[in-house]
Each structure stands twice: as structure tokens, then as C-alpha cells.
Short mmCIF file of C-alpha atoms in Angstrom, two decimals:
data_model
loop_
_atom_site.label_atom_id
_atom_site.label_comp_id
_atom_site.label_asym_id
_atom_site.label_seq_id
_atom_site.Cartn_x
_atom_site.Cartn_y
_atom_site.Cartn_z
CA MET A 17 0.04 -0.03 0.06
CA LEU A 18 1.28 3.37 -0.64
CA ALA A 19 1.64 5.99 1.89
CA VAL A 20 0.62 8.36 -0.37
CA SER A 21 -1.00 11.42 0.29
CA PRO A 22 -3.91 11.90 -2.40
CA LEU A 23 -3.59 15.52 -2.30
CA ARG A 24 -0.37 15.96 -4.02
CA ASN A 25 -1.25 19.47 -4.88
CA THR A 26 -3.81 20.84 -2.87
CA SER A 27 -2.73 24.33 -3.60
CA LYS A 28 -3.58 24.16 -7.51
CA ASP A 29 -7.20 24.15 -8.10
CA GLU A 30 -6.42 22.38 -11.38
CA SER A 31 -5.13 19.56 -9.67
CA LYS A 32 -8.63 19.04 -7.79
CA GLY A 33 -10.06 16.56 -10.78
CA GLU A 34 -6.43 14.91 -10.23
CA MET A 35 -7.08 14.41 -6.22
CA GLU A 36 -9.80 12.65 -7.03
CA SER A 37 -8.13 10.25 -9.31
CA PHE A 38 -5.10 10.26 -6.99
CA ILE A 39 -7.38 8.89 -4.00
CA ILE A 40 -9.07 6.55 -6.18
CA ASN A 41 -5.66 5.16 -7.74
CA SER A 42 -3.85 4.92 -4.39
CA GLU A 43 -5.91 2.06 -3.23
CA GLU A 44 -5.36 0.17 -6.07
CA PHE A 45 -1.99 0.56 -6.91
CA PRO A 46 0.48 -2.20 -6.01
CA ASP A 47 3.70 -1.56 -4.58
CA PHE A 48 6.12 -0.32 -6.63
CA THR A 49 9.52 0.00 -5.43
CA ASP A 50 10.98 -1.49 -8.35
CA GLY A 51 13.05 0.98 -10.10
CA ASN A 52 12.80 -0.91 -13.39
CA LEU A 53 9.35 -0.36 -13.74
CA LEU A 54 9.98 1.74 -16.91
CA GLU A 55 11.18 -1.10 -18.72
CA SER A 56 7.55 -2.89 -18.27
CA ILE A 57 5.59 -0.05 -18.78
CA ASP A 58 4.22 0.12 -22.35
CA PHE A 59 4.41 3.51 -22.98
CA ASP A 60 2.62 3.83 -26.34
CA ASP A 61 -0.57 2.54 -24.51
CA LEU A 62 0.28 5.18 -21.88
CA PHE A 63 0.30 7.94 -24.18
CA LEU A 64 -2.73 7.38 -26.10
CA GLY A 65 -5.03 10.25 -26.10
CA ILE A 66 -3.35 12.18 -23.45
CA ASP A 67 -3.58 15.90 -23.73
CA VAL A 68 -0.89 17.96 -21.99
CA GLU A 69 -3.11 20.93 -21.68
CA GLY A 70 -5.61 18.85 -19.90
CA ASP A 71 -6.13 19.93 -16.33
CA VAL A 72 -9.11 18.17 -15.79
CA LEU A 73 -8.88 14.41 -15.07
CA PRO A 74 -11.77 13.43 -17.17
CA ASP A 75 -12.42 9.76 -18.16
CA LEU A 76 -12.67 8.20 -14.80
CA GLU A 77 -14.16 5.51 -16.73
CA MET A 78 -10.64 4.60 -18.13
CA ASP A 79 -9.18 3.29 -14.83
CA PRO A 80 -10.19 -0.11 -15.04
CA GLU A 81 -8.72 -0.21 -18.33
CA ILE A 82 -5.54 1.29 -17.04
CA LEU A 83 -5.21 -0.56 -14.11
CA ALA A 84 -5.97 -4.00 -16.10
CA GLU A 85 -3.41 -2.82 -18.87
CA LEU A 86 -0.65 -2.12 -16.66
CA PRO A 87 -0.55 -3.98 -13.38
CA ALA A 88 3.10 -3.89 -13.36
CA VAL A 89 3.39 -0.59 -14.82
CA SER A 90 2.22 1.68 -12.12
CA GLY A 91 5.46 2.43 -10.76
CA GLY A 92 6.42 3.81 -14.18
CA GLU A 93 3.31 5.11 -14.60
CA GLU A 94 3.40 6.68 -11.43
CA SER A 95 6.82 8.26 -12.31
CA ASP A 96 5.02 9.10 -15.30
CA MET A 97 2.06 10.61 -13.97
CA ASN A 98 3.88 12.32 -11.10
CA THR A 99 5.61 14.05 -14.10
CA SER A 100 2.67 14.61 -16.03
CA VAL A 101 0.46 15.53 -13.49
CA GLU A 102 -0.14 18.66 -14.24
CA LYS A 103 0.88 21.47 -11.83
CA THR A 104 0.75 19.48 -8.99
CA ASP A 105 4.12 18.77 -8.10
CA GLU A 106 6.23 21.68 -7.38
CA ASP A 107 8.76 19.27 -5.77
CA ASP A 108 9.65 16.76 -7.55
CA ASN A 109 7.32 16.37 -10.69
CA PRO A 110 6.97 19.11 -12.73
CA LYS A 111 4.31 18.11 -15.29
CA LYS A 112 5.56 16.49 -18.46
CA GLU A 113 3.87 14.88 -21.07
CA GLU A 114 4.65 11.33 -20.64
CA GLU A 115 5.74 11.32 -24.28
CA ASN A 116 8.72 13.60 -23.73
CA ARG A 117 9.27 12.40 -20.47
CA VAL A 118 10.16 8.80 -21.09
CA SER A 119 13.68 9.03 -20.61
CA SER A 120 13.70 11.91 -18.07
CA SER A 121 10.92 9.87 -16.21
CA ASN A 122 13.40 7.26 -15.17
CA LYS A 123 15.29 9.89 -13.11
CA GLU A 124 11.72 10.73 -11.82
CA ASN A 125 11.05 7.54 -11.07
CA GLU A 126 14.17 7.05 -8.98
CA GLU A 127 13.53 10.44 -7.25
CA ILE A 128 9.85 9.12 -6.91
CA VAL A 129 10.92 5.78 -5.66
CA SER A 130 13.47 7.23 -2.76
CA GLN A 131 10.37 9.53 -2.24
CA ARG A 132 8.14 6.71 -1.92
CA GLU A 133 7.92 7.26 2.02
CA GLU A 134 6.85 10.62 1.83
CA PRO A 135 3.30 11.19 1.32
CA LYS A 136 3.51 13.90 -0.84
CA VAL A 137 4.61 12.31 -3.82
CA VAL A 138 1.88 10.80 -5.55
CA LYS A 139 3.27 7.83 -7.00
CA THR A 140 0.08 5.86 -7.52
CA PRO A 141 -2.46 7.91 -9.41
CA SER A 142 -1.77 6.49 -12.79
CA LYS A 143 -5.30 7.43 -13.31
CA ASP A 144 -3.78 10.85 -13.01
CA GLY A 145 -0.96 10.33 -15.13
CA TYR A 146 -3.54 9.06 -17.74
CA LYS A 147 -5.76 11.86 -17.49
CA GLY A 148 -2.87 14.17 -17.63
CA ARG A 149 -1.81 12.29 -20.48
CA LYS A 150 -4.70 12.25 -22.19
CA SER A 151 -4.80 15.74 -21.97
CA SER A 152 -1.58 16.23 -23.01
CA THR A 153 -1.47 14.29 -25.98
CA LYS A 154 -4.15 16.30 -27.83
CA ALA A 155 -1.83 19.45 -27.57
CA LYS A 156 1.50 18.15 -28.16
CA ASN A 157 1.30 14.64 -29.66
CA ASN A 158 4.07 14.34 -31.33
CA ASN A 159 7.16 15.01 -29.26
CA ASN A 160 8.35 12.27 -27.58
CA GLN A 161 11.48 13.49 -27.11
CA GLY A 162 10.36 16.42 -25.06
CA THR A 163 13.22 18.78 -24.95
CA ARG A 164 13.67 19.23 -28.61
CA LYS A 165 12.81 22.66 -29.50
CA ILE A 166 9.33 22.86 -31.00
CA LYS A 167 6.89 25.19 -32.22
CA VAL A 168 4.85 25.97 -29.34
CA ASP A 169 1.32 26.29 -29.78
CA TRP A 170 0.25 29.23 -27.15
CA THR A 171 -3.40 27.99 -26.68
CA PRO A 172 -5.46 29.98 -24.46
CA GLU A 173 -5.14 27.43 -21.76
CA LEU A 174 -1.64 27.45 -22.17
CA HIS A 175 -0.97 31.15 -21.69
CA ARG A 176 -3.69 31.39 -19.12
CA ARG A 177 -1.14 29.01 -17.18
CA PHE A 178 1.39 31.01 -18.32
CA VAL A 179 0.22 34.40 -17.25
CA GLN A 180 -0.55 32.71 -14.00
CA ALA A 181 2.83 31.70 -13.27
CA VAL A 182 4.25 34.98 -14.30
CA GLU A 183 1.69 36.97 -11.94
CA GLN A 184 2.81 34.33 -9.41
CA LEU A 185 6.24 35.31 -9.69
CA GLY A 186 5.46 39.06 -10.64
CA VAL A 187 5.93 39.99 -13.87
CA ASP A 188 9.03 41.84 -13.48
CA LYS A 189 10.83 39.24 -11.92
CA ALA A 190 9.62 36.15 -13.73
CA VAL A 191 12.30 34.38 -14.75
CA PRO A 192 11.73 31.81 -17.83
CA SER A 193 13.30 29.04 -15.75
CA ARG A 194 10.87 29.73 -12.65
CA ILE A 195 8.04 30.16 -15.17
CA LEU A 196 8.98 26.80 -16.54
CA GLU A 197 8.82 25.19 -13.37
CA ILE A 198 5.79 26.47 -12.02
CA MET A 199 4.02 25.68 -15.48
CA GLY A 200 5.47 22.37 -14.98
CA ILE A 201 5.11 21.40 -18.76
CA ASP A 202 7.94 20.01 -19.99
CA CYS A 203 6.93 20.54 -23.60
CA LEU A 204 8.25 24.05 -23.15
CA THR A 205 11.64 25.06 -23.41
CA ARG A 206 13.10 27.76 -21.47
CA HIS A 207 13.56 29.20 -24.93
CA ASN A 208 9.80 29.08 -25.65
CA ILE A 209 9.06 30.72 -22.53
CA ALA A 210 11.45 33.41 -22.89
CA SER A 211 10.39 34.52 -26.18
CA HIS A 212 6.52 34.29 -25.11
CA LEU A 213 7.52 36.26 -22.09
CA GLN A 214 9.36 38.96 -23.96
CA LYS A 215 5.87 39.54 -26.10
CA TYR A 216 3.81 39.15 -23.08
CA ARG A 217 5.91 41.76 -21.22
CA SER A 218 6.20 44.23 -24.38
CA HIS A 219 2.13 43.80 -24.82
CA ARG A 220 1.74 44.58 -21.17
CA LYS A 221 3.58 47.52 -21.49
CA HIS A 222 1.85 48.55 -24.47
CA LEU A 223 -1.52 48.05 -22.52
CA LEU A 224 -0.59 49.95 -19.44
CA ALA A 225 0.86 52.99 -21.62
CA ARG A 226 -2.23 53.14 -23.20
CA GLU A 227 -4.16 53.04 -20.30
CA ALA A 228 -2.29 55.53 -18.40
CA GLU A 229 -2.53 57.54 -21.44
CA ALA A 230 -6.27 57.24 -21.80
CA ALA A 231 -6.99 57.39 -18.22
CA SER A 232 -4.70 60.75 -17.95
CA TRP A 233 -6.26 62.03 -20.89
CA ILE A 234 -9.86 61.74 -19.56
CA HIS A 235 -8.60 63.21 -16.32
CA ARG A 236 -7.25 66.14 -17.88
CA ARG A 237 -10.80 66.34 -19.63
CA GLN A 238 -12.23 65.98 -16.52
CA ILE A 239 -10.65 68.52 -14.64
CA TYR A 240 -12.15 71.01 -16.89
CA GLY A 241 -15.43 69.51 -15.87
CA GLY A 242 -14.72 69.04 -12.34
CA ALA A 243 -13.38 72.23 -12.18
CA THR A 244 -16.75 73.86 -10.85
CA PRO A 245 -19.55 72.08 -9.51
CA VAL A 246 -21.54 72.61 -12.31
CA SER A 247 -19.24 70.56 -14.47
CA GLY A 248 -20.88 67.51 -12.85
CA GLY A 249 -24.01 68.31 -14.77
CA ALA A 250 -22.02 69.03 -17.98
CA LYS A 251 -20.58 65.74 -17.57
CA ARG A 252 -23.84 64.03 -17.20
CA ASP A 253 -25.16 66.45 -19.85
CA MET A 254 -23.11 64.73 -22.55
CA ASN A 255 -24.49 61.17 -21.47
CA PRO A 256 -27.38 61.53 -23.28
CA TRP A 257 -26.25 61.47 -26.80
CA ILE A 258 -23.02 59.58 -26.02
CA PRO A 259 -23.34 56.25 -24.78
CA PRO A 260 -22.19 55.66 -21.35
CA THR A 261 -19.24 53.40 -21.89
CA ILE A 262 -17.27 56.32 -21.08
CA GLY A 263 -15.37 56.57 -17.77
CA PHE A 264 -12.69 54.65 -16.35
CA PRO A 265 -13.68 51.17 -16.08
CA PRO A 266 -11.90 49.24 -13.22
CA MET A 267 -8.23 48.70 -14.51
CA ALA A 268 -8.46 45.49 -13.47
CA SER A 269 -11.34 44.56 -15.96
CA SER A 270 -10.14 46.64 -18.70
CA ALA A 271 -6.59 45.59 -18.43
CA SER A 272 -7.35 41.97 -20.22
CA PRO A 273 -9.65 42.32 -22.87
CA MET A 274 -7.88 45.71 -24.13
CA HIS A 275 -5.12 43.98 -25.47
CA HIS A 276 -7.04 43.01 -28.60
CA GLN A 277 -9.24 45.82 -28.62
CA ASN A 278 -8.02 49.27 -28.84
CA HIS A 279 -11.41 50.77 -29.12
CA HIS A 280 -11.73 50.00 -25.71
CA PHE A 281 -10.00 53.20 -25.10
CA ARG A 282 -11.86 54.98 -27.39
CA PRO A 283 -14.80 55.56 -24.83
CA LEU A 284 -12.24 56.66 -22.62
CA HIS A 285 -10.85 58.89 -24.59
CA VAL A 286 -13.39 60.36 -26.38
CA TRP A 287 -16.47 59.97 -24.00
CA GLY A 288 -18.02 57.73 -26.79
CA HIS A 289 -17.41 59.90 -29.52
CA PRO A 290 -14.78 60.10 -32.10
CA THR A 291 -13.85 63.52 -31.52
CA MET A 292 -12.87 64.17 -28.01
CA ASP A 293 -12.46 67.86 -28.27
CA ARG A 294 -15.60 68.52 -29.99
CA SER A 295 -17.69 66.73 -27.44
CA LEU A 296 -15.72 68.10 -25.02
CA MET A 297 -16.28 71.66 -26.33
CA HIS A 298 -20.07 71.30 -26.26
CA LEU A 299 -19.87 70.01 -22.70
CA TRP A 300 -19.29 73.07 -21.28
CA PRO A 301 -21.31 75.01 -23.14
CA LYS A 302 -23.96 72.48 -22.08
CA HIS A 303 -24.20 73.75 -18.60
CA LEU A 304 -24.08 77.12 -19.62
CA ALA A 305 -26.60 76.97 -22.38
CA PRO A 306 -29.66 74.89 -23.13
CA HIS A 307 -27.96 72.01 -24.41
CA THR A 308 -27.25 71.98 -28.08
CA PRO A 309 -26.36 68.63 -29.44
CA SER A 310 -24.21 70.42 -32.08
CA PRO A 311 -20.96 69.92 -31.43
CA PRO A 312 -19.41 73.12 -32.93
CA PRO A 313 -16.17 74.03 -31.00
CA ARG A 314 -17.53 77.28 -29.50
CA PRO A 315 -15.32 79.00 -27.65
CA ALA A 316 -17.90 81.70 -27.20
CA TRP A 317 -20.05 80.25 -24.43
CA GLY A 318 -23.79 80.86 -24.84
CA PRO A 319 -25.81 82.75 -22.45
CA PRO A 320 -25.30 81.43 -19.24
CA PRO A 321 -27.97 78.81 -18.84
CA PRO A 322 -30.82 80.50 -16.95
CA ALA A 323 -29.87 78.36 -14.01
CA ASP A 324 -33.51 76.43 -14.90
CA PRO A 325 -33.90 74.03 -12.56
CA SER A 326 -35.75 71.91 -15.14
CA PHE A 327 -32.69 72.39 -17.46
CA TRP A 328 -30.54 70.51 -15.22
CA HIS A 329 -33.31 68.03 -13.91
CA HIS A 330 -33.81 67.30 -17.25
CA HIS A 331 -30.26 66.46 -18.01
CA ARG A 332 -29.69 64.66 -14.91
CA VAL A 333 -32.53 62.45 -15.15
CA PRO A 334 -31.26 59.96 -17.96
CA ASN A 335 -27.95 59.66 -16.81
CA GLY A 336 -27.71 58.80 -13.42
CA GLN A 337 -24.07 57.73 -14.50
CA THR A 338 -21.23 59.84 -14.59
CA PRO A 339 -19.02 57.74 -16.58
CA GLY A 340 -16.97 55.30 -15.03
CA THR A 341 -19.21 55.23 -11.75
CA PRO A 342 -20.61 51.90 -11.19
CA CYS A 343 -20.99 52.23 -7.58
CA PHE A 344 -23.67 54.40 -6.83
CA PRO A 345 -26.88 54.33 -9.18
CA PRO A 346 -29.34 54.68 -6.56
CA PRO A 347 -28.33 58.11 -5.25
CA LEU A 348 -28.58 58.98 -8.63
CA THR A 349 -32.07 58.45 -9.24
CA ALA A 350 -32.99 60.85 -6.30
CA ALA A 351 -30.45 63.22 -7.64
CA PRO A 352 -32.36 64.66 -10.55
CA THR A 353 -35.12 65.81 -7.75
CA ARG A 354 -32.52 67.31 -5.77
CA PHE A 355 -30.58 69.11 -8.63
CA GLY A 356 -33.89 71.01 -9.55
CA ALA A 357 -33.64 72.44 -6.00
CA ILE A 358 -30.24 72.96 -6.02
CA PRO A 359 -28.69 74.14 -9.11
CA VAL A 360 -25.69 75.78 -7.46
CA PRO A 361 -26.25 75.10 -3.83
CA GLY A 362 -23.02 76.26 -2.51
CA ILE A 363 -22.27 79.05 -5.19
CA PRO A 364 -24.40 82.12 -4.72
CA PRO A 365 -23.76 83.85 -7.73
CA HIS A 366 -24.42 81.81 -10.64
CA HIS A 367 -22.85 84.51 -12.72
CA ALA A 368 -19.44 84.10 -10.96
CA MET A 369 -19.71 80.47 -11.64
CA TYR A 370 -20.74 80.66 -15.14
CA LYS A 371 -17.76 82.79 -15.73
CA ALA A 372 -15.45 80.33 -13.94
CA ASP A 373 -16.81 77.67 -16.13
CA ALA A 374 -16.34 79.79 -19.35
CA GLY A 375 -12.74 80.72 -17.75
CA ILE A 376 -12.26 77.33 -17.30
CA GLY A 377 -13.71 75.83 -20.50
CA THR A 378 -11.87 78.45 -22.38
CA ILE A 379 -8.83 77.02 -21.27
CA ALA A 380 -9.83 73.74 -21.50
CA GLY A 381 -11.11 74.32 -25.04
CA GLN A 382 -7.63 76.02 -25.96
CA LEU A 383 -5.95 73.08 -23.95
CA GLY A 384 -8.01 70.40 -25.38
CA HIS A 385 -6.80 71.25 -28.56
CA HIS A 386 -3.33 70.44 -27.66
CA PRO A 387 -2.77 66.76 -26.79
CA LEU A 388 -2.18 65.84 -23.10
CA ILE A 389 -1.09 68.94 -21.64
CA ASP A 390 0.11 68.16 -18.13
CA PHE A 391 -0.67 70.71 -16.15
CA HIS A 392 -1.00 71.23 -12.13
CA PRO A 393 -4.65 71.58 -11.02
CA SER A 394 -5.02 75.31 -9.52
CA ARG A 395 -6.04 75.80 -6.24
CA GLU A 396 -9.68 77.07 -7.05
CA SER A 397 -10.30 74.23 -8.98
CA ILE A 398 -9.24 71.75 -6.22
CA ASP A 399 -11.20 73.69 -3.87
CA ALA A 400 -14.06 73.48 -5.89
CA ALA A 401 -13.95 69.96 -6.91
CA ILE A 402 -13.49 69.24 -2.94
CA GLY A 403 -16.33 71.48 -2.28
CA ASP A 404 -18.39 69.94 -4.53
CA VAL A 405 -17.94 66.53 -3.11
CA LEU A 406 -18.74 67.82 -0.05
CA SER A 407 -21.93 69.69 -0.32
CA LYS A 408 -23.33 66.91 -2.53
CA PRO A 409 -22.42 63.63 -1.26
CA TRP A 410 -24.63 62.06 -3.29
CA LEU A 411 -22.77 62.60 -6.37
CA PRO A 412 -21.25 59.24 -8.17
CA LEU A 413 -17.71 58.71 -7.66
CA PRO A 414 -15.92 59.83 -10.65
CA ILE A 415 -13.59 57.24 -11.01
CA GLY A 416 -15.65 54.64 -9.28
CA LEU A 417 -12.96 52.81 -7.71
CA LYS A 418 -13.32 49.51 -5.62
CA PRO A 419 -13.90 50.74 -2.36
CA PRO A 420 -11.60 49.30 0.34
CA SER A 421 -12.98 47.63 3.37
CA THR A 422 -14.05 49.61 6.12
CA ASP A 423 -13.01 47.29 8.83
CA GLY A 424 -9.62 47.38 6.91
CA VAL A 425 -9.54 51.10 6.72
CA LEU A 426 -10.68 51.56 10.55
CA VAL A 427 -8.26 48.96 11.57
CA GLU A 428 -5.23 50.89 10.00
CA LEU A 429 -6.59 54.02 11.55
CA GLN A 430 -6.67 52.81 14.74
CA ARG A 431 -3.30 51.34 14.45
CA LYS A 432 -1.92 55.14 13.69
CA GLY A 433 -3.85 56.38 16.72
CA VAL A 434 -7.28 57.61 15.30
CA PRO A 435 -10.00 55.90 17.34
CA GLN A 436 -12.57 56.73 15.06
CA ILE A 437 -13.76 58.36 11.96
CA PRO A 438 -15.44 60.72 11.59
CA PRO A 439 -13.04 62.21 14.10
CA SER A 440 -15.20 64.40 16.46
CA CYS A 441 -12.25 67.01 16.23
CA ALA A 442 -11.12 67.79 12.82
CA MET B 5 -21.66 53.05 14.15
CA GLY B 6 -20.08 51.33 11.19
CA ASP B 7 -22.41 53.03 8.92
CA SER B 8 -21.05 56.60 9.63
CA SER B 9 -17.59 55.47 9.63
CA THR B 10 -18.40 53.54 5.88
CA SER B 11 -19.97 56.80 4.66
CA TYR B 12 -17.11 58.89 6.02
CA ILE B 13 -14.84 56.64 4.15
CA HIS B 14 -16.95 56.92 1.32
CA MET B 15 -16.66 60.47 1.23
CA VAL B 16 -12.97 60.39 1.64
CA GLN B 17 -12.58 58.30 -1.45
CA HIS B 18 -14.72 60.41 -3.25
CA LEU B 19 -12.31 63.19 -2.33
CA ILE B 20 -9.29 61.08 -3.36
CA GLU B 21 -10.87 60.36 -6.67
CA LYS B 22 -11.46 63.94 -7.38
CA CYS B 23 -7.72 64.38 -6.64
CA LEU B 24 -6.68 61.15 -8.72
CA ILE B 25 -8.84 63.34 -11.77
CA PHE B 26 -6.30 66.02 -10.88
CA ASN B 27 -3.61 63.87 -11.16
CA MET B 28 -2.69 64.57 -7.63
CA THR B 29 0.04 62.55 -5.80
CA LYS B 30 -0.73 61.16 -2.52
CA GLU B 31 0.82 63.88 -0.47
CA GLU B 32 -0.68 66.25 -2.49
CA CYS B 33 -4.06 65.05 -1.86
CA MET B 34 -3.45 64.60 1.72
CA GLU B 35 -2.78 68.25 1.86
CA ALA B 36 -5.94 69.52 -0.08
CA LEU B 37 -8.15 67.41 1.83
CA SER B 38 -6.77 68.60 4.84
CA LYS B 39 -6.82 72.16 3.80
CA HIS B 40 -10.06 72.33 1.68
CA ALA B 41 -12.16 69.35 3.64
CA ASN B 42 -10.55 69.27 7.04
CA ILE B 43 -9.61 65.79 6.65
CA LYS B 44 -6.84 64.35 8.86
CA PRO B 45 -4.10 63.73 6.42
CA VAL B 46 -3.59 60.48 8.31
CA ILE B 47 -6.96 59.31 7.61
CA THR B 48 -6.49 60.32 3.64
CA SER B 49 -3.16 58.16 3.54
CA THR B 50 -4.82 55.31 5.24
CA VAL B 51 -7.67 55.86 2.71
CA TRP B 52 -5.67 56.15 -0.34
CA ASN B 53 -3.42 52.79 0.79
CA GLU B 54 -6.55 50.89 1.17
CA LEU B 55 -7.95 52.02 -2.00
CA GLU B 56 -4.41 51.41 -3.90
CA LYS B 57 -4.62 47.90 -2.51
CA GLU B 58 -8.03 47.28 -3.92
CA ASN B 59 -7.43 48.74 -6.98
CA LYS B 60 -3.78 47.86 -7.67
CA GLU B 61 -3.91 47.98 -11.69
CA PHE B 62 -5.14 51.45 -11.36
CA PHE B 63 -2.71 52.70 -9.02
CA GLU B 64 -0.04 51.23 -10.99
CA ALA B 65 -0.93 52.99 -13.95
CA TYR B 66 -1.59 55.97 -12.55
CA ALA B 67 1.90 55.77 -10.84
CA GLN B 68 3.16 55.43 -14.35
CA SER B 69 1.32 58.09 -15.94
CA GLN B 70 2.70 60.65 -13.01
CA SER B 71 5.98 59.46 -13.77
CA LYS B 72 5.68 60.27 -17.39
CA GLN B 73 4.41 63.60 -16.63
CA ASP B 74 6.63 66.38 -17.20
CA ARG B 75 6.69 67.86 -14.10
CA MET B 76 8.75 70.76 -15.10
CA SER B 77 5.68 72.36 -16.87
CA GLU B 78 3.63 72.02 -13.94
CA GLU B 79 4.15 75.40 -12.57
CA GLU B 80 4.06 77.34 -15.92
CA THR B 81 0.72 75.36 -16.41
CA SER B 82 -0.69 75.99 -13.23
CA GLN B 83 0.19 79.65 -13.45
CA MET B 84 -1.31 79.88 -16.62
CA ILE B 85 -4.31 78.67 -15.49
CA GLN B 86 -4.29 80.43 -12.50
CA LYS B 87 -3.96 83.50 -14.68
CA MET B 88 -6.70 82.43 -16.95
CA ILE B 89 -8.95 81.66 -14.09
CA SER B 90 -8.53 85.22 -12.45
CA ASP B 91 -9.06 86.99 -15.59
CA SER B 92 -12.34 85.03 -16.42
CA SER B 93 -13.75 85.28 -13.02
CA ASN B 94 -12.25 87.93 -11.09
CA LYS B 95 -13.14 86.18 -8.05
CA ASP B 96 -13.14 82.76 -6.30
CA PRO B 97 -16.23 81.17 -7.45
CA SER B 98 -15.88 78.37 -4.57
CA GLU B 99 -18.68 78.55 -2.00
#
């Protein structure tokens, strides 16, 4: 009986299926301390239908056949299986396709043999091996030598595992040899991984650069919008004719799909419209004048909007959503009514506000035509933005970042000596 | 009890996001919130950190875009803007 722990790789969820088979197998495997098992194994049969990609251990019905076929091979199987079990063994059995590993599995076998005592090496699960095998052959069926340089087919599954391994190590720290270890796919050479890694990294940089650029681009735009409290309305105003795909979707979700869809950025850039400048331009006049859908680059601001509650109301109703604010739709539905009453709650002189808007809008207009002028916000605009938040807490979050856990924050604050928030003394 | 903390944290998050739109750094944000909204810098800093944990990718990209910025022009543009604002409005529009 093998003192084999059925859970070889508990850490990897992919191996869960394998674990089952491990458990099943362990009972059925005769003891195999024989180092020459390999010789008795008919590898051709073993390798049939094995798919290196397969993380799942399908075909449990195979077991009887397997068992029947290889009474003596269990040892060999185990070594193969151990090796071929995907991502299971970090310690001694990187997953290897049995085809490739016939030669190397001898070594493995020895290792395994010596490790028999240790529960963590799963020697038995031939089923596993088979399952793993089955999956592996599908992917790379032809390679019996293993380490020969083959053209690697980076299937989505393989790539996923690659990404997992890279992320585990940290993109910058990810070294091909380590990645190879983690992936545990012997079919891949270090060279394969290295070149794939290179591509992946440059791809990521490209993505992040774009995202960052898009983000700062949008933020630049928003600065104008956010410069005055009224701009909140402006932003919303633009929504009716611009699909609310704008805003800053959480980076996490946008990062991955973006690599093949540049136009994802488009909405970010353009507020859903090809010409950002124009859309932005008529943003400002928006709140200054009754909304005009035509996007002429109007440097001259229309007559200040009559501060008409219905105007605000109207424009704010449909959108509940400032771009990129997935978090708080509910308050928005209530917002319109409030907006009606509060065109400029904290800003007594409408005209002053409009002028400020006009000023900022003009600036924005001018700057808007320049790509990404980087500048530091003025004190007034910061103050205005902050004031906006304080006075209108129901406004949706401009970026809509995932909120931190309250407990986490409270604990941290307490560690730093802030017993409660809001603090009783500011 | 927890609710008021949560809403306070939410408010701070909102303020921080506004600052992010302005591309401010964490320190700038702490200063601005302290000055304009009377929020203790330690609170701003803590909420910022927690936000960063929850939104790692965003902040990574944010940091990258920040480092790309030419900080040299910051002052110039800041002055330019301030001038423009004061020219247009002739007064502080804030409440």
C-alpha cells in the first residue's frame, strides 16, 4: 500500500480533479519500489489520447482499463504520472508529457522511488497520469523527446497558465526557468517561455501605457469638467447622446480585454465619441446654455443657462451615471429632484460660476486641442472639486474605484492612533 | 456606528478620486483634503492606501502616468491656469 497522500497538489485548483483520481488510485496500486518499472511499461499505450493541456482529469471510466493494462507498470506510471500531472508537483514532478518524459522519467522514477516514503509524492495515481496524459497528447502529440525545440502552440489555456505563473512570480521578476517550473509543462523549453515572456511584457507595457495615457487624458478632460460644481452636470449632460461606456472602467477588467481591442480606450478617450475635443467642447457650453447637440467648437459660451432647474433636472435624469461610476446608481435616481432644487447650492452667484466655467472652459478649450498638456490643477479648481464632493455627497464617484473594506481602514487608522471616524475634532 | 464610518470613508474616497482626476500625488491629496475639507492627513493616507490595495492595477497605471508627466511644466501651466481663471472670473467662485 502506498502511503501516498491523495492530495498532492492541494494548492492548485486544477489538480482537484487529479486529486480524486489520486485517491482512487492509491488504493489500487500495488507497491512499486522497483526502479525498473519503466521497462515494463508500455508507453505507447500510456500515451494514448493524453492531452498535455488538460488540467482536468476526465474519464474516470478509463481506470479499469488502465489498471487492467498495467499491473506492473504502476511504478512507471506513477513516475510518468507524477511528472505528467499538471502543475501538481512543485517538488519533484513538474508536469511533463509522458511522451517526452520517457527518458527523463527514469530519473523521476528514481526520485519518486526514493520519495516513496513521503506522502506528498503521489506515485500512484496512474489514473492521474493517464488523465493528464490524455490531455497532453491532444496538445502536443508528436513529441516524444520532450526537450527538442518545437513550435509551441500557445493555446489560451497554455497562455493562461503562463500568465498565472508570471503573475505569481511578479511580472518583472518572472524568469523563464521559474515560469517553466511553475507551469510544469515539459513540452516548453526555456527558450519558448523566454520569447513568450518577452512578447507578453511588451504587450503589457503597451496596454498599461495606453491605459495610463487614456486615464490621464480623461482626467485632464475631467479637470475642466470637475473644475466647477456645475461641471458635474456637464458631464452628465453629455451622456445622453454619448453612450455611457465612458469613464474609467476598473483597470483590472479593462486591462485584459484591452489587449486586443484598442477601441476600448476610445470611449475613455472620447467620451464615446470620435472627436473628443468637440464633444468636450460642447460639454461646457452645455451647462452654460440649453443643451445643443451640435458639436461646434464654441469658444464663445452661450448665454449662461438660465439656471433653470428643469434644465438641470432634465439632463441629469437620464444618466444617472457619470462615466465610470458603477458604484452608486441609486443615489442618482434621487439626484435629479435634488438638482432641481440645487442648481448651485454652494455657489451663490450663478454668474460667477458661469464665468468661472467659461474661463475654465476656454482654457480647456484651448488646451483641449492640445494633446495631453500636463498641468497641475489650480487651487481654485481643487477647492471647487472638493467643495462639490462635500456639498453633494450623493454624486457618483468620478472614477468609481473599488472601495476599500471599512474594517480594513478602521483597523489601520486605529493602529495609527485614530480611534474613530469621523473624528470628533477635525 | 459602522455606517457613519463607512460613509465617511466613502466621502474620503470620493475626495481622493477627485484628486486623482487632477492627477495629484498622495501627498498633494493629503494636503488638499486637509486644507479644503478638514480631513486629517492620516485618514486620507490610510484610505488612499486601502484604495490602492483594492485597485492595484489602476494605481500602477496612475503611478506610471505620473512619472511620465513632465513636472517641469507643472508650474508653468499652473500659473497659466491661475491667470486665466482670475482673468475670467475675477473672483473666487467657490462657496
